[in-house]
Amino acid sequence: MTPLYTAWLVEAEYGVKEIIDLVLTALGHVVGGNVLSGMVRFYFDQRSGEDREAVISSTTLFVSFVSLGVCALAFPFRQELAPLLLGRGDQYVSSGDLRDLLSLALLILPFHMASECGTQYLIAQRRSVFFSTVMISKLLVQVTLQFFLIGYLGWGVRGFLVSMLVGESLVSVTLTGWILVSLRARIVWRVLRPILLYSAPLIPVGLCQLGLHQLDRRLLEALSPAAEALTWVGIYGLGYKLGYLVCAMILGPFLQIWQPWIFRIEDREERTALTARVSTYAVVVIAFASLPVILFGRQGVELLASREGYELAYKVVPWICTGYVFWALYQTTQVALFIAKRTAPLLWINILALTVNVGLNLSLVPRFGYLGAAAATLGTFLTLAVLGMALARGIASIAFEIGRLTRTLLLLVAAGALAIWLDGQTTTQLLAPILAAKVASWSAFSALLWLSVLDADERRQLRGWLGETARRLRRR
């Protein structure tokens, strides 16, 4: 949808959309989004089917009631809260004032949290086909509405939020409603209490992580010249989305599969060894998939951007994409703490990382604009990855494969530096040789990952798996 968003929305409106995304994510953490991590973790601790059903029912009702209560309390004050939460967007939004946009966001949140509970239950049940059907159906409804509301009626950001509201309400009423009826809706304090104790540190952790992902947009808005503020946020937001693409496509689904699977393993030594080895594999796969995005980020932005003003977003892509590989490494370290049920230490390293993020943004944004925000993201996620590995090693005795991880990440940083240099040389006359150089670099870095990170036995097994997969596909 990005080419259409950039056609339908000017850069500043796209910036407003980015800020509203930030507000919705922040409110999700405040009302207990991280409690859902506890729901999945404790679901597998229960020995009886009745207690497992009680975990799902109790957590779903708790999160739904809290989100509904918070939004109901905030709704009468949306006029006062709008400028506080949404910043200077009233200078640009033609589809409605900030109060109306915040009203829609507050209506969306309870439905979104309820639907998240339902989809997390499908993940715990490992019902991937059902999960995919629900998510694709919601996507189709929302996209259809966006074509009509934004593309045809010209509702702008308001049309985007209305489409979200319809999609989330349909999923929460049908999926989550069906689950609650099937599991006999009730709150069982005996199973809910340990989930809340486990999840309590994750709520401020979630807010810190929200800051790590999204605060740069508010800082960029606040530290930029008023006439350029949301335009820069819109350009940065487009480059950020392209840089985040690989992580969104691979890391999220991987963690949804990996966490329930590793939680089922009861042998401590086996879990420790698997966590270290699978962390390496996850980072290598994400790094390999990130190479083309890093090297061809400029060409990707040119394909996605429907307005000329967005084209500068390519400068952001190598920084963000490299940073999110470090973020993926940190995410794998968190699993060790979830297994050990030691979530409290995650708070202090996230507070430290957020402090680094704010400091880097305050230092770099005034001098380098949105490029400073991108560099701050990379520096922050590097810091967080190092702290996460140290914490997991100290608490859960995870012996991460430092050598292989270091080689992988150094290759990725080198690819990012090369992409920045090549894009700086790009002219109409040099376009063909630069594209050829990028293709050659992609091949070279991929070969280096293959030869310097994977050992001979792993390469043999991977070739065998790829060959078997290809044969199965041909038979179908």
GROMACS .gro file of C-alpha atoms in nm:
model
  476
    1MET     CA    1   0.000   0.000   0.000
    2THR     CA    2   0.296   0.237   0.038
    3PRO     CA    3   0.291   0.364  -0.324
    4LEU     CA    4  -0.077   0.447  -0.279
    5TYR     CA    5  -0.027   0.611   0.062
    6THR     CA    6   0.246   0.829  -0.085
    7ALA     CA    7   0.012   0.919  -0.375
    8TRP     CA    8  -0.292   0.989  -0.157
    9LEU     CA    9  -0.112   1.167   0.130
   10VAL     CA   10   0.138   1.452   0.108
   11GLU     CA   11   0.456   1.409   0.312
   12ALA     CA   12   0.319   1.600   0.611
   13GLU     CA   13  -0.002   1.395   0.621
   14TYR     CA   14   0.207   1.079   0.608
   15GLY     CA   15   0.396   1.224   0.904
   16VAL     CA   16   0.069   1.268   1.094
   17LYS     CA   17  -0.015   0.906   1.019
   18GLU     CA   18   0.323   0.803   1.164
   19ILE     CA   19   0.254   0.998   1.484
   20ILE     CA   20  -0.090   0.836   1.522
   21ASP     CA   21   0.068   0.493   1.476
   22LEU     CA   22   0.300   0.585   1.762
   23VAL     CA   23   0.009   0.689   1.986
   24LEU     CA   24  -0.184   0.367   1.919
   25THR     CA   25   0.121   0.154   1.993
   26ALA     CA   26   0.195   0.348   2.311
   27LEU     CA   27  -0.161   0.313   2.437
   28GLY     CA   28  -0.146  -0.059   2.359
   29HIS     CA   29   0.151  -0.096   2.592
   30VAL     CA   30  -0.018   0.113   2.863
   31VAL     CA   31  -0.333  -0.100   2.865
   32GLY     CA   32  -0.143  -0.427   2.895
   33GLY     CA   33  -0.029  -0.543   2.553
   34ASN     CA   34   0.269  -0.720   2.709
   35VAL     CA   35   0.034  -0.921   2.930
   36LEU     CA   36  -0.026  -1.126   2.615
   37SER     CA   37   0.336  -1.248   2.633
   38GLY     CA   38   0.258  -1.378   2.979
   39MET     CA   39  -0.056  -1.544   2.849
   40VAL     CA   40   0.141  -1.750   2.594
   41ARG     CA   41   0.419  -1.827   2.843
   42PHE     CA   42   0.187  -1.953   3.120
   43TYR     CA   43  -0.046  -2.131   2.881
   44PHE     CA   44   0.213  -2.406   2.843
   45ASP     CA   45   0.273  -2.429   3.219
   46GLN     CA   46  -0.079  -2.554   3.284
   47ARG     CA   47  -0.129  -2.929   3.304
   48SER     CA   48  -0.506  -2.943   3.263
   49GLY     CA   49  -0.711  -2.830   2.966
   50GLU     CA   50  -0.945  -2.639   3.196
   51ASP     CA   51  -0.661  -2.431   3.339
   52ARG     CA   52  -0.529  -2.358   2.991
   53GLU     CA   53  -0.873  -2.235   2.890
   54ALA     CA   54  -0.882  -2.023   3.206
   55VAL     CA   55  -0.550  -1.861   3.112
   56ILE     CA   56  -0.687  -1.749   2.776
   57SER     CA   57  -1.026  -1.640   2.907
   58SER     CA   58  -0.889  -1.453   3.211
   59THR     CA   59  -0.619  -1.269   3.019
   60THR     CA   60  -0.851  -1.175   2.732
   61LEU     CA   61  -1.116  -1.032   2.964
   62PHE     CA   62  -0.859  -0.849   3.175
   63VAL     CA   63  -0.687  -0.682   2.878
   64SER     CA   64  -1.019  -0.599   2.713
   65PHE     CA   65  -1.167  -0.440   3.027
   66VAL     CA   66  -0.852  -0.238   3.102
   67SER     CA   67  -0.823  -0.105   2.747
   68LEU     CA   68  -1.192  -0.017   2.738
   69GLY     CA   69  -1.168   0.159   3.076
   70VAL     CA   70  -0.859   0.365   2.984
   71CYS     CA   71  -1.010   0.478   2.655
   72ALA     CA   72  -1.343   0.562   2.820
   73LEU     CA   73  -1.161   0.780   3.076
   74ALA     CA   74  -0.955   0.954   2.806
   75PHE     CA   75  -1.241   1.014   2.561
   76PRO     CA   76  -1.398   1.319   2.732
   77PHE     CA   77  -1.056   1.489   2.737
   78ARG     CA   78  -0.960   1.422   2.376
   79GLN     CA   79  -0.970   1.795   2.291
   80GLU     CA   80  -0.700   1.863   2.551
   81LEU     CA   81  -0.505   1.543   2.481
   82ALA     CA   82  -0.491   1.583   2.101
   83PRO     CA   83  -0.218   1.851   2.080
   84LEU     CA   84  -0.023   1.677   2.358
   85LEU     CA   85  -0.025   1.338   2.185
   86LEU     CA   86  -0.029   1.436   1.817
   87GLY     CA   87   0.194   1.743   1.818
   88ARG     CA   88   0.181   2.001   1.541
   89GLY     CA   89  -0.035   1.800   1.301
   90ASP     CA   90  -0.317   2.053   1.303
   91GLN     CA   91  -0.116   2.262   1.057
   92TYR     CA   92  -0.141   1.993   0.789
   93VAL     CA   93  -0.437   1.759   0.830
   94SER     CA   94  -0.716   1.857   0.592
   95SER     CA   95  -0.931   1.548   0.649
   96GLY     CA   96  -1.036   1.643   1.002
   97ASP     CA   97  -0.895   1.805   1.311
   98LEU     CA   98  -0.673   1.629   1.561
   99ARG     CA   99  -0.957   1.573   1.807
  100ASP     CA  100  -1.147   1.363   1.555
  101LEU     CA  101  -0.837   1.160   1.472
  102LEU     CA  102  -0.766   1.095   1.838
  103SER     CA  103  -1.131   0.998   1.888
  104LEU     CA  104  -1.097   0.733   1.620
  105ALA     CA  105  -0.771   0.608   1.774
  106LEU     CA  106  -0.941   0.569   2.114
  107LEU     CA  107  -1.226   0.375   1.953
  108ILE     CA  108  -0.984   0.146   1.771
  109LEU     CA  109  -0.775   0.049   2.073
  110PRO     CA  110  -1.020  -0.174   2.270
  111PHE     CA  111  -1.113  -0.366   1.956
  112HIS     CA  112  -0.747  -0.402   1.861
  113MET     CA  113  -0.648  -0.539   2.202
  114ALA     CA  114  -0.936  -0.788   2.200
  115SER     CA  115  -0.844  -0.911   1.852
  116GLU     CA  116  -0.478  -0.944   1.961
  117CYS     CA  117  -0.589  -1.175   2.241
  118GLY     CA  118  -0.772  -1.390   1.990
  119THR     CA  119  -0.482  -1.417   1.747
  120GLN     CA  120  -0.237  -1.495   2.030
  121TYR     CA  121  -0.460  -1.786   2.128
  122LEU     CA  122  -0.437  -1.920   1.772
  123ILE     CA  123  -0.057  -1.892   1.794
  124ALA     CA  124  -0.051  -2.083   2.123
  125GLN     CA  125  -0.270  -2.348   1.960
  126ARG     CA  126  -0.034  -2.355   1.660
  127ARG     CA  127  -0.329  -2.305   1.426
  128SER     CA  128  -0.128  -2.125   1.160
  129VAL     CA  129  -0.378  -2.172   0.876
  130PHE     CA  130  -0.663  -2.028   1.084
  131PHE     CA  131  -0.438  -1.744   1.200
  132SER     CA  132  -0.334  -1.659   0.843
  133THR     CA  133  -0.694  -1.671   0.721
  134VAL     CA  134  -0.803  -1.425   0.989
  135MET     CA  135  -0.516  -1.183   0.927
  136ILE     CA  136  -0.548  -1.190   0.548
  137SER     CA  137  -0.925  -1.140   0.571
  138LYS     CA  138  -0.877  -0.839   0.797
  139LEU     CA  139  -0.615  -0.699   0.560
  140LEU     CA  140  -0.845  -0.734   0.259
  141VAL     CA  141  -1.129  -0.555   0.439
  142GLN     CA  142  -0.901  -0.271   0.544
  143VAL     CA  143  -0.736  -0.232   0.204
  144THR     CA  144  -1.073  -0.229   0.026
  145LEU     CA  145  -1.200   0.041   0.259
  146GLN     CA  146  -0.881   0.245   0.213
  147PHE     CA  147  -0.925   0.245  -0.164
  148PHE     CA  148  -1.276   0.380  -0.117
  149LEU     CA  149  -1.227   0.614   0.179
  150ILE     CA  150  -0.884   0.756   0.100
  151GLY     CA  151  -0.847   0.703  -0.274
  152TYR     CA  152  -1.206   0.783  -0.379
  153LEU     CA  153  -1.355   1.001  -0.104
  154GLY     CA  154  -1.028   1.171  -0.013
  155TRP     CA  155  -1.064   1.126   0.362
  156GLY     CA  156  -0.687   1.115   0.412
  157VAL     CA  157  -0.567   1.004   0.756
  158ARG     CA  158  -0.925   0.978   0.880
  159GLY     CA  159  -1.001   0.719   0.611
  160PHE     CA  160  -0.698   0.516   0.722
  161LEU     CA  161  -0.823   0.511   1.082
  162VAL     CA  162  -1.182   0.425   0.987
  163SER     CA  163  -1.058   0.126   0.786
  164MET     CA  164  -0.858   0.012   1.090
  165LEU     CA  165  -1.161   0.049   1.314
  166VAL     CA  166  -1.379  -0.165   1.089
  167GLY     CA  167  -1.115  -0.438   1.050
  168GLU     CA  168  -1.031  -0.461   1.420
  169SER     CA  169  -1.394  -0.458   1.530
  170LEU     CA  170  -1.484  -0.741   1.292
  171VAL     CA  171  -1.199  -0.961   1.419
  172SER     CA  172  -1.263  -0.888   1.786
  173VAL     CA  173  -1.636  -0.957   1.761
  174THR     CA  174  -1.610  -1.271   1.549
  175LEU     CA  175  -1.281  -1.437   1.651
  176THR     CA  176  -1.239  -1.324   2.011
  177GLY     CA  177  -1.611  -1.345   2.077
  178TRP     CA  178  -1.617  -1.703   1.948
  179ILE     CA  179  -1.314  -1.795   2.162
  180LEU     CA  180  -1.469  -1.653   2.479
  181VAL     CA  181  -1.795  -1.836   2.419
  182SER     CA  182  -1.610  -2.160   2.345
  183LEU     CA  183  -1.388  -2.133   2.656
  184ARG     CA  184  -1.666  -2.013   2.891
  185ALA     CA  185  -1.578  -1.649   2.955
  186ARG     CA  186  -1.457  -1.603   3.312
  187ILE     CA  187  -1.170  -1.459   3.516
  188VAL     CA  188  -0.986  -1.709   3.735
  189TRP     CA  189  -0.762  -1.514   3.972
  190ARG     CA  190  -0.554  -1.822   4.056
  191VAL     CA  191  -0.418  -1.840   3.701
  192LEU     CA  192  -0.432  -1.466   3.623
  193ARG     CA  193  -0.229  -1.350   3.923
  194PRO     CA  194   0.106  -1.512   3.822
  195ILE     CA  195   0.057  -1.387   3.465
  196LEU     CA  196   0.021  -1.030   3.590
  197LEU     CA  197   0.324  -1.062   3.819
  198TYR     CA  198   0.530  -1.200   3.530
  199SER     CA  199   0.404  -0.931   3.291
  200ALA     CA  200   0.424  -0.632   3.526
  201PRO     CA  201   0.790  -0.549   3.441
  202LEU     CA  202   0.712  -0.597   3.072
  203ILE     CA  203   0.468  -0.304   3.068
  204PRO     CA  204   0.737  -0.039   3.133
  205VAL     CA  205   0.972  -0.248   2.915
  206GLY     CA  206   0.715  -0.222   2.637
  207LEU     CA  207   0.692   0.154   2.681
  208CYS     CA  208   1.070   0.181   2.664
  209GLN     CA  209   1.077  -0.031   2.350
  210LEU     CA  210   0.804   0.183   2.203
  211GLY     CA  211   1.034   0.479   2.263
  212LEU     CA  212   1.318   0.294   2.093
  213HIS     CA  213   1.107   0.235   1.782
  214GLN     CA  214   0.895   0.546   1.766
  215LEU     CA  215   1.023   0.832   1.984
  216ASP     CA  216   1.263   0.938   1.711
  217ARG     CA  217   0.964   1.064   1.510
  218ARG     CA  218   0.850   1.293   1.790
  219LEU     CA  219   1.205   1.411   1.854
  220LEU     CA  220   1.254   1.468   1.482
  221GLU     CA  221   0.933   1.669   1.476
  222ALA     CA  222   1.029   1.870   1.785
  223LEU     CA  223   1.391   1.937   1.684
  224SER     CA  224   1.325   2.023   1.317
  225PRO     CA  225   1.231   2.363   1.174
  226ALA     CA  226   0.855   2.410   1.210
  227ALA     CA  227   0.801   2.441   0.835
  228GLU     CA  228   0.976   2.110   0.770
  229ALA     CA  229   0.890   1.909   1.081
  230LEU     CA  230   0.617   1.672   0.967
  231THR     CA  231   0.751   1.664   0.611
  232TRP     CA  232   1.076   1.525   0.751
  233VAL     CA  233   0.879   1.282   0.968
  234GLY     CA  234   0.696   1.160   0.657
  235ILE     CA  235   1.019   1.112   0.460
  236TYR     CA  236   1.184   0.940   0.754
  237GLY     CA  237   0.877   0.724   0.812
  238LEU     CA  238   0.883   0.591   0.455
  239GLY     CA  239   1.254   0.506   0.471
  240TYR     CA  240   1.203   0.351   0.814
  241LYS     CA  241   0.925   0.125   0.685
  242LEU     CA  242   1.140  -0.004   0.399
  243GLY     CA  243   1.432  -0.061   0.637
  244TYR     CA  244   1.205  -0.242   0.883
  245LEU     CA  245   1.052  -0.460   0.611
  246VAL     CA  246   1.273  -0.769   0.653
  247CYS     CA  247   1.240  -0.769   1.030
  248ALA     CA  248   0.863  -0.743   1.006
  249MET     CA  249   0.840  -1.025   0.752
  250ILE     CA  250   1.078  -1.270   0.920
  251LEU     CA  251   1.137  -1.189   1.288
  252GLY     CA  252   0.773  -1.158   1.395
  253PRO     CA  253   0.661  -1.491   1.244
  254PHE     CA  254   0.981  -1.658   1.366
  255LEU     CA  255   0.921  -1.550   1.727
  256GLN     CA  256   0.557  -1.656   1.707
  257ILE     CA  257   0.675  -2.007   1.616
  258TRP     CA  258   0.996  -2.018   1.820
  259GLN     CA  259   0.865  -1.908   2.159
  260PRO     CA  260   0.582  -2.163   2.198
  261TRP     CA  261   0.814  -2.434   2.065
  262ILE     CA  262   1.104  -2.361   2.303
  263PHE     CA  263   0.864  -2.319   2.600
  264ARG     CA  264   0.757  -2.680   2.551
  265ILE     CA  265   1.113  -2.815   2.599
  266GLU     CA  266   1.166  -2.906   2.963
  267ASP     CA  267   1.533  -3.015   2.961
  268ARG     CA  268   1.736  -2.708   3.070
  269GLU     CA  269   2.061  -2.799   2.892
  270GLU     CA  270   1.880  -2.870   2.567
  271ARG     CA  271   1.694  -2.540   2.586
  272THR     CA  272   2.016  -2.349   2.656
  273ALA     CA  273   2.202  -2.505   2.363
  274LEU     CA  274   1.910  -2.459   2.125
  275THR     CA  275   1.864  -2.094   2.223
  276ALA     CA  276   2.227  -2.014   2.141
  277ARG     CA  277   2.232  -2.203   1.811
  278VAL     CA  278   1.891  -2.088   1.687
  279SER     CA  279   1.980  -1.726   1.773
  280THR     CA  280   2.273  -1.751   1.533
  281TYR     CA  281   2.059  -1.902   1.260
  282ALA     CA  282   1.789  -1.638   1.303
  283VAL     CA  283   2.038  -1.351   1.277
  284VAL     CA  284   2.212  -1.506   0.975
  285VAL     CA  285   1.881  -1.551   0.789
  286ILE     CA  286   1.765  -1.197   0.867
  287ALA     CA  287   2.106  -1.057   0.768
  288PHE     CA  288   2.099  -1.246   0.438
  289ALA     CA  289   1.747  -1.121   0.364
  290SER     CA  290   1.850  -0.765   0.461
  291LEU     CA  291   2.136  -0.744   0.210
  292PRO     CA  292   1.923  -0.661  -0.097
  293VAL     CA  293   1.720  -0.405   0.101
  294ILE     CA  294   2.037  -0.235   0.223
  295LEU     CA  295   2.209  -0.235  -0.116
  296PHE     CA  296   1.904  -0.150  -0.328
  297GLY     CA  297   1.728   0.079  -0.081
  298ARG     CA  298   1.740   0.375  -0.317
  299GLN     CA  299   1.579   0.179  -0.598
  300GLY     CA  300   1.318   0.044  -0.355
  301VAL     CA  301   1.218   0.394  -0.245
  302GLU     CA  302   1.197   0.509  -0.606
  303LEU     CA  303   0.958   0.223  -0.679
  304LEU     CA  304   0.743   0.286  -0.371
  305ALA     CA  305   0.730   0.666  -0.366
  306SER     CA  306   0.454   0.814  -0.580
  307ARG     CA  307   0.557   1.173  -0.505
  308GLU     CA  308   0.898   1.319  -0.576
  309GLY     CA  309   0.924   1.465  -0.227
  310TYR     CA  310   0.953   1.118  -0.072
  311GLU     CA  311   1.260   1.011  -0.271
  312LEU     CA  312   1.510   1.133  -0.011
  313ALA     CA  313   1.386   0.852   0.215
  314TYR     CA  314   1.644   0.620   0.056
  315LYS     CA  315   1.916   0.778   0.271
  316VAL     CA  316   1.751   0.633   0.582
  317VAL     CA  317   1.722   0.273   0.462
  318PRO     CA  318   2.077   0.130   0.520
  319TRP     CA  319   2.089   0.269   0.875
  320ILE     CA  320   1.747   0.137   0.975
  321CYS     CA  321   1.779  -0.201   0.804
  322THR     CA  322   2.119  -0.268   0.966
  323GLY     CA  323   1.988  -0.150   1.301
  324TYR     CA  324   1.700  -0.395   1.289
  325VAL     CA  325   1.935  -0.690   1.250
  326PHE     CA  326   2.085  -0.588   1.584
  327TRP     CA  327   1.728  -0.561   1.714
  328ALA     CA  328   1.662  -0.917   1.595
  329LEU     CA  329   1.964  -1.035   1.794
  330TYR     CA  330   1.828  -0.863   2.105
  331GLN     CA  331   1.487  -1.025   2.053
  332THR     CA  332   1.645  -1.371   2.054
  333THR     CA  333   1.818  -1.290   2.386
  334GLN     CA  334   1.483  -1.202   2.545
  335VAL     CA  335   1.359  -1.558   2.494
  336ALA     CA  336   1.613  -1.685   2.746
  337LEU     CA  337   1.471  -1.448   3.010
  338PHE     CA  338   1.115  -1.548   2.927
  339ILE     CA  339   1.207  -1.914   2.973
  340ALA     CA  340   1.363  -1.838   3.312
  341LYS     CA  341   1.066  -1.613   3.404
  342ARG     CA  342   1.316  -1.337   3.489
  343THR     CA  343   1.159  -1.040   3.314
  344ALA     CA  344   1.248  -0.767   3.568
  345PRO     CA  345   1.612  -0.723   3.453
  346LEU     CA  346   1.488  -0.638   3.104
  347LEU     CA  347   1.361  -0.309   3.244
  348TRP     CA  348   1.695  -0.154   3.334
  349ILE     CA  349   1.865  -0.240   3.003
  350ASN     CA  350   1.571  -0.095   2.812
  351ILE     CA  351   1.579   0.221   3.023
  352LEU     CA  352   1.953   0.248   2.950
  353ALA     CA  353   1.895   0.191   2.578
  354LEU     CA  354   1.618   0.453   2.573
  355THR     CA  355   1.852   0.699   2.742
  356VAL     CA  356   2.111   0.630   2.473
  357ASN     CA  357   1.844   0.677   2.205
  358VAL     CA  358   1.729   1.014   2.339
  359GLY     CA  359   2.087   1.133   2.384
  360LEU     CA  360   2.184   1.034   2.030
  361ASN     CA  361   1.874   1.196   1.881
  362LEU     CA  362   1.929   1.519   2.073
  363SER     CA  363   2.288   1.525   1.953
  364LEU     CA  364   2.246   1.415   1.591
  365VAL     CA  365   1.904   1.539   1.474
  366PRO     CA  366   1.981   1.915   1.501
  367ARG     CA  367   2.293   1.861   1.285
  368PHE     CA  368   2.183   1.589   1.043
  369GLY     CA  369   1.802   1.594   1.045
  370TYR     CA  370   1.634   1.262   0.968
  371LEU     CA  371   1.972   1.100   0.896
  372GLY     CA  372   2.065   1.175   1.256
  373ALA     CA  373   1.752   0.996   1.374
  374ALA     CA  374   1.842   0.695   1.158
  375ALA     CA  375   2.197   0.682   1.296
  376ALA     CA  376   2.055   0.706   1.649
  377THR     CA  377   1.836   0.401   1.580
  378LEU     CA  378   2.135   0.195   1.468
  379GLY     CA  379   2.342   0.299   1.769
  380THR     CA  380   2.058   0.224   2.009
  381PHE     CA  381   1.989  -0.126   1.877
  382LEU     CA  382   2.360  -0.208   1.880
  383THR     CA  383   2.370  -0.109   2.247
  384LEU     CA  384   2.061  -0.313   2.326
  385ALA     CA  385   2.191  -0.625   2.150
  386VAL     CA  386   2.515  -0.618   2.352
  387LEU     CA  387   2.328  -0.564   2.680
  388GLY     CA  388   2.075  -0.837   2.598
  389MET     CA  389   2.344  -1.095   2.529
  390ALA     CA  390   2.527  -1.008   2.850
  391LEU     CA  391   2.205  -1.035   3.052
  392ALA     CA  392   2.100  -1.368   2.898
  393ARG     CA  393   2.447  -1.511   2.954
  394GLY     CA  394   2.452  -1.400   3.318
  395ILE     CA  395   2.100  -1.516   3.411
  396ALA     CA  396   2.035  -1.813   3.183
  397SER     CA  397   2.396  -1.920   3.101
  398ILE     CA  398   2.337  -1.887   2.726
  399ALA     CA  399   2.671  -1.926   2.547
  400PHE     CA  400   2.601  -1.719   2.236
  401GLU     CA  401   2.818  -1.791   1.934
  402ILE     CA  402   2.997  -1.457   1.948
  403GLY     CA  403   3.240  -1.529   1.664
  404ARG     CA  404   2.976  -1.617   1.407
  405LEU     CA  405   2.744  -1.337   1.517
  406THR     CA  406   3.026  -1.083   1.494
  407ARG     CA  407   3.124  -1.192   1.143
  408THR     CA  408   2.762  -1.171   1.031
  409LEU     CA  409   2.707  -0.824   1.171
  410LEU     CA  410   3.038  -0.686   1.043
  411LEU     CA  411   2.951  -0.803   0.692
  412LEU     CA  412   2.618  -0.627   0.720
  413VAL     CA  413   2.775  -0.301   0.842
  414ALA     CA  414   3.020  -0.316   0.551
  415ALA     CA  415   2.729  -0.361   0.307
  416GLY     CA  416   2.554  -0.060   0.458
  417ALA     CA  417   2.864   0.157   0.427
  418LEU     CA  418   2.909   0.050   0.065
  419ALA     CA  419   2.543   0.125  -0.015
  420ILE     CA  420   2.571   0.475   0.133
  421TRP     CA  421   2.885   0.543  -0.075
  422LEU     CA  422   2.740   0.406  -0.399
  423ASP     CA  423   2.415   0.599  -0.359
  424GLY     CA  424   2.619   0.915  -0.310
  425GLN     CA  425   2.782   0.861  -0.652
  426THR     CA  426   2.456   0.789  -0.837
  427THR     CA  427   2.384   1.003  -1.143
  428THR     CA  428   2.190   0.932  -1.460
  429GLN     CA  429   2.512   0.853  -1.644
  430LEU     CA  430   2.648   0.625  -1.371
  431LEU     CA  431   2.322   0.446  -1.292
  432ALA     CA  432   2.396   0.130  -1.492
  433PRO     CA  433   2.749   0.071  -1.356
  434ILE     CA  434   2.635   0.145  -1.001
  435LEU     CA  435   2.350  -0.105  -1.031
  436ALA     CA  436   2.599  -0.359  -1.165
  437ALA     CA  437   2.827  -0.286  -0.868
  438LYS     CA  438   2.536  -0.341  -0.630
  439VAL     CA  439   2.448  -0.674  -0.789
  440ALA     CA  440   2.812  -0.784  -0.765
  441SER     CA  441   2.830  -0.668  -0.403
  442TRP     CA  442   2.510  -0.856  -0.318
  443SER     CA  443   2.661  -1.176  -0.460
  444ALA     CA  444   2.992  -1.120  -0.280
  445PHE     CA  445   2.841  -1.048   0.061
  446SER     CA  446   2.602  -1.342   0.028
  447ALA     CA  447   2.894  -1.571  -0.056
  448LEU     CA  448   3.089  -1.441   0.243
  449LEU     CA  449   2.795  -1.513   0.472
  450TRP     CA  450   2.768  -1.863   0.329
  451LEU     CA  451   3.140  -1.945   0.355
  452SER     CA  452   3.254  -1.756   0.665
  453VAL     CA  453   2.956  -1.804   0.898
  454LEU     CA  454   2.816  -2.150   0.820
  455ASP     CA  455   3.039  -2.455   0.862
  456ALA     CA  456   3.068  -2.731   0.600
  457ASP     CA  457   2.815  -2.960   0.769
  458GLU     CA  458   2.557  -2.681   0.798
  459ARG     CA  459   2.605  -2.591   0.432
  460ARG     CA  460   2.558  -2.956   0.335
  461GLN     CA  461   2.241  -2.989   0.542
  462LEU     CA  462   2.100  -2.663   0.406
  463ARG     CA  463   2.164  -2.770   0.046
  464GLY     CA  464   1.991  -3.100   0.120
  465TRP     CA  465   1.691  -2.925   0.274
  466LEU     CA  466   1.661  -2.682  -0.017
  467GLY     CA  467   1.684  -2.969  -0.266
  468GLU     CA  468   1.417  -3.169  -0.085
  469THR     CA  469   1.190  -2.864  -0.063
  470ALA     CA  470   1.231  -2.801  -0.436
  471ARG     CA  471   1.142  -3.164  -0.515
  472ARG     CA  472   0.829  -3.146  -0.301
  473LEU     CA  473   0.719  -2.828  -0.474
  474ARG     CA  474   0.772  -2.982  -0.817
  475ARG     CA  475   0.563  -3.286  -0.718
  476ARG     CA  476   0.278  -3.058  -0.617
   0.00000   0.00000   0.00000
